[in-house]
Amino acid sequence: MTWDTNKTIIAVILFALAALSLWLPNMLITPVITLNSGPRHEPDYQVENFTSTTLDNQGEPKYVLQAKHLAHYPDTETSMVDKPRLTQYTPGTLPVHTTADRGRIYNKGKELLMLGNVRITRGQSATNAGGEITTQELHIVLN
């Protein structure tokens, strides 16, 4: 073998090693597979110290919902509220006040589940004795 042939063989071997050093790491890396299990249960918006008033057909308050905090979850279409206070108005009677530690609003805002230390009160009048009820859970349909 001549000197030029040896140089050529060495150059080919070096080129092959260089190409192998670029290709081999890519073959050793395991692709990351991400499984998408659907939307995460994370709030898309939050509101602090809010008041929501719903009016009847005559423009009078039907009910007022207040809470310290509201977090809306798009994956379940529910809202969680802290320290909710619901005041319901019926013509001709005193309002009914309901409070709780927390609550869940669902069914497109048509239902409210009050949870923890629920207290329902109505004042006394000439036609109504008034009263107070306590419970740990109360389901309210808001119509």
PDB file of C-alpha atoms in Angstrom:
ATOM      1  CA  MET A   1       0.000   0.000   0.000  1.00  0.00           C
ATOM      2  CA  THR A   2       1.147   3.423  -0.738  1.00  0.00           C
ATOM      3  CA  TRP A   3       1.139   6.480   1.421  1.00  0.00           C
ATOM      4  CA  ASP A   4      -1.779   8.024  -0.531  1.00  0.00           C
ATOM      5  CA  THR A   5      -3.881   4.883  -0.113  1.00  0.00           C
ATOM      6  CA  ASN A   6      -3.262   4.896   3.650  1.00  0.00           C
ATOM      7  CA  LYS A   7      -4.290   8.557   3.836  1.00  0.00           C
ATOM      8  CA  THR A   8      -7.461   7.777   1.918  1.00  0.00           C
ATOM      9  CA  ILE A   9      -8.348   4.841   4.189  1.00  0.00           C
ATOM     10  CA  ILE A  10      -7.687   6.938   7.305  1.00  0.00           C
ATOM     11  CA  ALA A  11      -9.787   9.808   5.884  1.00  0.00           C
ATOM     12  CA  VAL A  12     -12.684   7.428   5.100  1.00  0.00           C
ATOM     13  CA  ILE A  13     -12.520   5.911   8.603  1.00  0.00           C
ATOM     14  CA  LEU A  14     -12.444   9.380  10.231  1.00  0.00           C
ATOM     15  CA  PHE A  15     -15.360  10.533   8.071  1.00  0.00           C
ATOM     16  CA  ALA A  16     -17.336   7.384   9.001  1.00  0.00           C
ATOM     17  CA  LEU A  17     -16.606   7.939  12.711  1.00  0.00           C
ATOM     18  CA  ALA A  18     -17.666  11.601  12.459  1.00  0.00           C
ATOM     19  CA  ALA A  19     -20.899  10.657  10.712  1.00  0.00           C
ATOM     20  CA  LEU A  20     -21.535   7.906  13.283  1.00  0.00           C
ATOM     21  CA  SER A  21     -20.948  10.343  16.167  1.00  0.00           C
ATOM     22  CA  LEU A  22     -23.670  12.635  14.760  1.00  0.00           C
ATOM     23  CA  TRP A  23     -26.146   9.845  13.999  1.00  0.00           C
ATOM     24  CA  LEU A  24     -25.738   7.611  17.082  1.00  0.00           C
ATOM     25  CA  PRO A  25     -26.961  10.043  19.797  1.00  0.00           C
ATOM     26  CA  ASN A  26     -30.185  10.633  17.851  1.00  0.00           C
ATOM     27  CA  MET A  27     -30.797   6.897  17.758  1.00  0.00           C
ATOM     28  CA  LEU A  28     -30.263   6.497  21.519  1.00  0.00           C
ATOM     29  CA  ILE A  29     -32.775   9.188  22.537  1.00  0.00           C
ATOM     30  CA  THR A  30     -36.163   7.705  23.394  1.00  0.00           C
ATOM     31  CA  PRO A  31     -39.025   9.819  22.055  1.00  0.00           C
ATOM     32  CA  VAL A  32     -41.277  11.329  24.714  1.00  0.00           C
ATOM     33  CA  ILE A  33     -44.861  10.198  24.355  1.00  0.00           C
ATOM     34  CA  THR A  34     -47.429  12.562  25.830  1.00  0.00           C
ATOM     35  CA  LEU A  35     -50.820  11.125  26.566  1.00  0.00           C
ATOM     36  CA  ASN A  36     -53.584  13.680  26.413  1.00  0.00           C
ATOM     37  CA  SER A  37     -56.245  12.631  28.881  1.00  0.00           C
ATOM     38  CA  GLY A  38     -58.493  15.563  28.054  1.00  0.00           C
ATOM     39  CA  PRO A  39     -58.836  18.978  29.600  1.00  0.00           C
ATOM     40  CA  ARG A  40     -57.309  19.514  33.020  1.00  0.00           C
ATOM     41  CA  HIS A  41     -59.424  20.489  35.987  1.00  0.00           C
ATOM     42  CA  GLU A  42     -58.051  24.018  36.244  1.00  0.00           C
ATOM     43  CA  PRO A  43     -60.059  27.239  36.483  1.00  0.00           C
ATOM     44  CA  ASP A  44     -60.225  29.410  33.377  1.00  0.00           C
ATOM     45  CA  TYR A  45     -61.293  32.460  35.390  1.00  0.00           C
ATOM     46  CA  GLN A  46     -61.675  33.513  39.008  1.00  0.00           C
ATOM     47  CA  VAL A  47     -63.597  36.358  40.646  1.00  0.00           C
ATOM     48  CA  GLU A  48     -63.135  37.844  44.113  1.00  0.00           C
ATOM     49  CA  ASN A  49     -65.968  39.357  46.196  1.00  0.00           C
ATOM     50  CA  PHE A  50     -68.655  39.187  43.552  1.00  0.00           C
ATOM     51  CA  THR A  51     -72.389  39.851  43.516  1.00  0.00           C
ATOM     52  CA  SER A  52     -74.742  38.464  40.876  1.00  0.00           C
ATOM     53  CA  THR A  53     -78.354  39.667  40.739  1.00  0.00           C
ATOM     54  CA  THR A  54     -81.085  37.914  38.739  1.00  0.00           C
ATOM     55  CA  LEU A  55     -84.216  39.908  37.996  1.00  0.00           C
ATOM     56  CA  ASP A  56     -87.794  38.717  37.410  1.00  0.00           C
ATOM     57  CA  ASN A  57     -89.979  39.762  34.449  1.00  0.00           C
ATOM     58  CA  GLN A  58     -90.961  43.002  36.229  1.00  0.00           C
ATOM     59  CA  GLY A  59     -87.318  43.967  36.798  1.00  0.00           C
ATOM     60  CA  GLU A  60     -87.392  43.203  40.518  1.00  0.00           C
ATOM     61  CA  PRO A  61     -84.652  41.134  42.171  1.00  0.00           C
ATOM     62  CA  LYS A  62     -85.443  37.421  42.061  1.00  0.00           C
ATOM     63  CA  TYR A  63     -82.295  36.345  43.846  1.00  0.00           C
ATOM     64  CA  VAL A  64     -78.878  37.723  44.677  1.00  0.00           C
ATOM     65  CA  LEU A  65     -75.814  35.487  44.957  1.00  0.00           C
ATOM     66  CA  GLN A  66     -72.695  36.811  46.664  1.00  0.00           C
ATOM     67  CA  ALA A  67     -69.433  35.026  47.453  1.00  0.00           C
ATOM     68  CA  LYS A  68     -65.892  35.755  48.589  1.00  0.00           C
ATOM     69  CA  HIS A  69     -64.370  33.798  45.696  1.00  0.00           C
ATOM     70  CA  LEU A  70     -65.579  32.066  42.519  1.00  0.00           C
ATOM     71  CA  ALA A  71     -63.522  29.746  40.304  1.00  0.00           C
ATOM     72  CA  HIS A  72     -65.007  28.466  37.010  1.00  0.00           C
ATOM     73  CA  TYR A  73     -63.879  25.077  35.647  1.00  0.00           C
ATOM     74  CA  PRO A  74     -64.493  24.659  31.901  1.00  0.00           C
ATOM     75  CA  ASP A  75     -63.960  20.869  31.870  1.00  0.00           C
ATOM     76  CA  THR A  76     -67.002  20.280  34.119  1.00  0.00           C
ATOM     77  CA  GLU A  77     -68.836  23.563  33.393  1.00  0.00           C
ATOM     78  CA  THR A  78     -69.078  24.178  37.141  1.00  0.00           C
ATOM     79  CA  SER A  79     -68.117  27.053  39.399  1.00  0.00           C
ATOM     80  CA  MET A  80     -66.904  26.637  42.960  1.00  0.00           C
ATOM     81  CA  VAL A  81     -67.679  29.439  45.421  1.00  0.00           C
ATOM     82  CA  ASP A  82     -66.328  30.248  48.887  1.00  0.00           C
ATOM     83  CA  LYS A  83     -68.636  31.678  51.562  1.00  0.00           C
ATOM     84  CA  PRO A  84     -71.699  31.920  49.318  1.00  0.00           C
ATOM     85  CA  ARG A  85     -74.700  33.983  50.423  1.00  0.00           C
ATOM     86  CA  LEU A  86     -77.954  33.574  48.500  1.00  0.00           C
ATOM     87  CA  THR A  87     -80.910  35.897  49.058  1.00  0.00           C
ATOM     88  CA  GLN A  88     -84.154  34.756  47.400  1.00  0.00           C
ATOM     89  CA  TYR A  89     -87.075  37.156  46.906  1.00  0.00           C
ATOM     90  CA  THR A  90     -90.715  36.125  46.545  1.00  0.00           C
ATOM     91  CA  PRO A  91     -93.364  38.842  46.153  1.00  0.00           C
ATOM     92  CA  GLY A  92     -95.443  39.280  49.297  1.00  0.00           C
ATOM     93  CA  THR A  93     -93.010  37.516  51.635  1.00  0.00           C
ATOM     94  CA  LEU A  94     -89.788  38.328  53.382  1.00  0.00           C
ATOM     95  CA  PRO A  95     -86.575  37.266  51.647  1.00  0.00           C
ATOM     96  CA  VAL A  96     -84.925  33.933  52.420  1.00  0.00           C
ATOM     97  CA  HIS A  97     -81.205  34.131  53.224  1.00  0.00           C
ATOM     98  CA  THR A  98     -78.971  31.076  52.783  1.00  0.00           C
ATOM     99  CA  THR A  99     -75.277  30.950  53.682  1.00  0.00           C
ATOM    100  CA  ALA A 100     -72.657  28.189  53.623  1.00  0.00           C
ATOM    101  CA  ASP A 101     -68.922  27.567  53.814  1.00  0.00           C
ATOM    102  CA  ARG A 102     -68.705  26.723  50.126  1.00  0.00           C
ATOM    103  CA  GLY A 103     -70.852  25.904  47.135  1.00  0.00           C
ATOM    104  CA  ARG A 104     -70.970  24.577  43.593  1.00  0.00           C
ATOM    105  CA  ILE A 105     -72.875  26.212  40.732  1.00  0.00           C
ATOM    106  CA  TYR A 106     -73.739  23.869  37.856  1.00  0.00           C
ATOM    107  CA  ASN A 107     -76.292  23.070  35.153  1.00  0.00           C
ATOM    108  CA  LYS A 108     -75.540  26.358  33.367  1.00  0.00           C
ATOM    109  CA  GLY A 109     -76.082  28.356  36.552  1.00  0.00           C
ATOM    110  CA  LYS A 110     -79.516  26.861  37.227  1.00  0.00           C
ATOM    111  CA  GLU A 111     -78.515  24.813  40.274  1.00  0.00           C
ATOM    112  CA  LEU A 112     -76.557  25.597  43.418  1.00  0.00           C
ATOM    113  CA  LEU A 113     -75.253  23.076  45.930  1.00  0.00           C
ATOM    114  CA  MET A 114     -74.506  24.702  49.288  1.00  0.00           C
ATOM    115  CA  LEU A 115     -72.020  22.741  51.408  1.00  0.00           C
ATOM    116  CA  GLY A 116     -70.833  22.957  55.010  1.00  0.00           C
ATOM    117  CA  ASN A 117     -72.590  24.819  57.832  1.00  0.00           C
ATOM    118  CA  VAL A 118     -75.577  25.724  55.689  1.00  0.00           C
ATOM    119  CA  ARG A 119     -77.931  28.180  57.377  1.00  0.00           C
ATOM    120  CA  ILE A 120     -81.328  29.205  55.962  1.00  0.00           C
ATOM    121  CA  THR A 121     -83.173  32.101  57.639  1.00  0.00           C
ATOM    122  CA  ARG A 122     -86.369  34.047  57.026  1.00  0.00           C
ATOM    123  CA  GLY A 123     -87.437  37.021  59.092  1.00  0.00           C
ATOM    124  CA  GLN A 124     -90.660  37.186  61.062  1.00  0.00           C
ATOM    125  CA  SER A 125     -93.663  39.152  59.775  1.00  0.00           C
ATOM    126  CA  ALA A 126     -97.392  39.472  60.536  1.00  0.00           C
ATOM    127  CA  THR A 127     -98.153  36.539  58.194  1.00  0.00           C
ATOM    128  CA  ASN A 128     -94.971  34.491  58.617  1.00  0.00           C
ATOM    129  CA  ALA A 129     -93.454  33.160  61.825  1.00  0.00           C
ATOM    130  CA  GLY A 130     -89.990  33.215  60.290  1.00  0.00           C
ATOM    131  CA  GLY A 131     -87.357  30.749  61.336  1.00  0.00           C
ATOM    132  CA  GLU A 132     -83.976  29.197  60.834  1.00  0.00           C
ATOM    133  CA  ILE A 133     -82.828  25.838  59.475  1.00  0.00           C
ATOM    134  CA  THR A 134     -79.279  24.462  59.602  1.00  0.00           C
ATOM    135  CA  THR A 135     -77.862  21.538  57.659  1.00  0.00           C
ATOM    136  CA  GLN A 136     -74.601  20.415  56.075  1.00  0.00           C
ATOM    137  CA  GLU A 137     -75.829  20.243  52.472  1.00  0.00           C
ATOM    138  CA  LEU A 138     -78.596  21.939  50.503  1.00  0.00           C
ATOM    139  CA  HIS A 139     -79.500  21.645  46.823  1.00  0.00           C
ATOM    140  CA  ILE A 140     -81.231  24.728  45.390  1.00  0.00           C
ATOM    141  CA  VAL A 141     -82.814  24.983  41.938  1.00  0.00           C
ATOM    142  CA  LEU A 142     -82.576  28.576  40.713  1.00  0.00           C
ATOM    143  CA  ASN A 143     -85.443  29.213  38.317  1.00  0.00           C
TER     144      ASN A 143
END
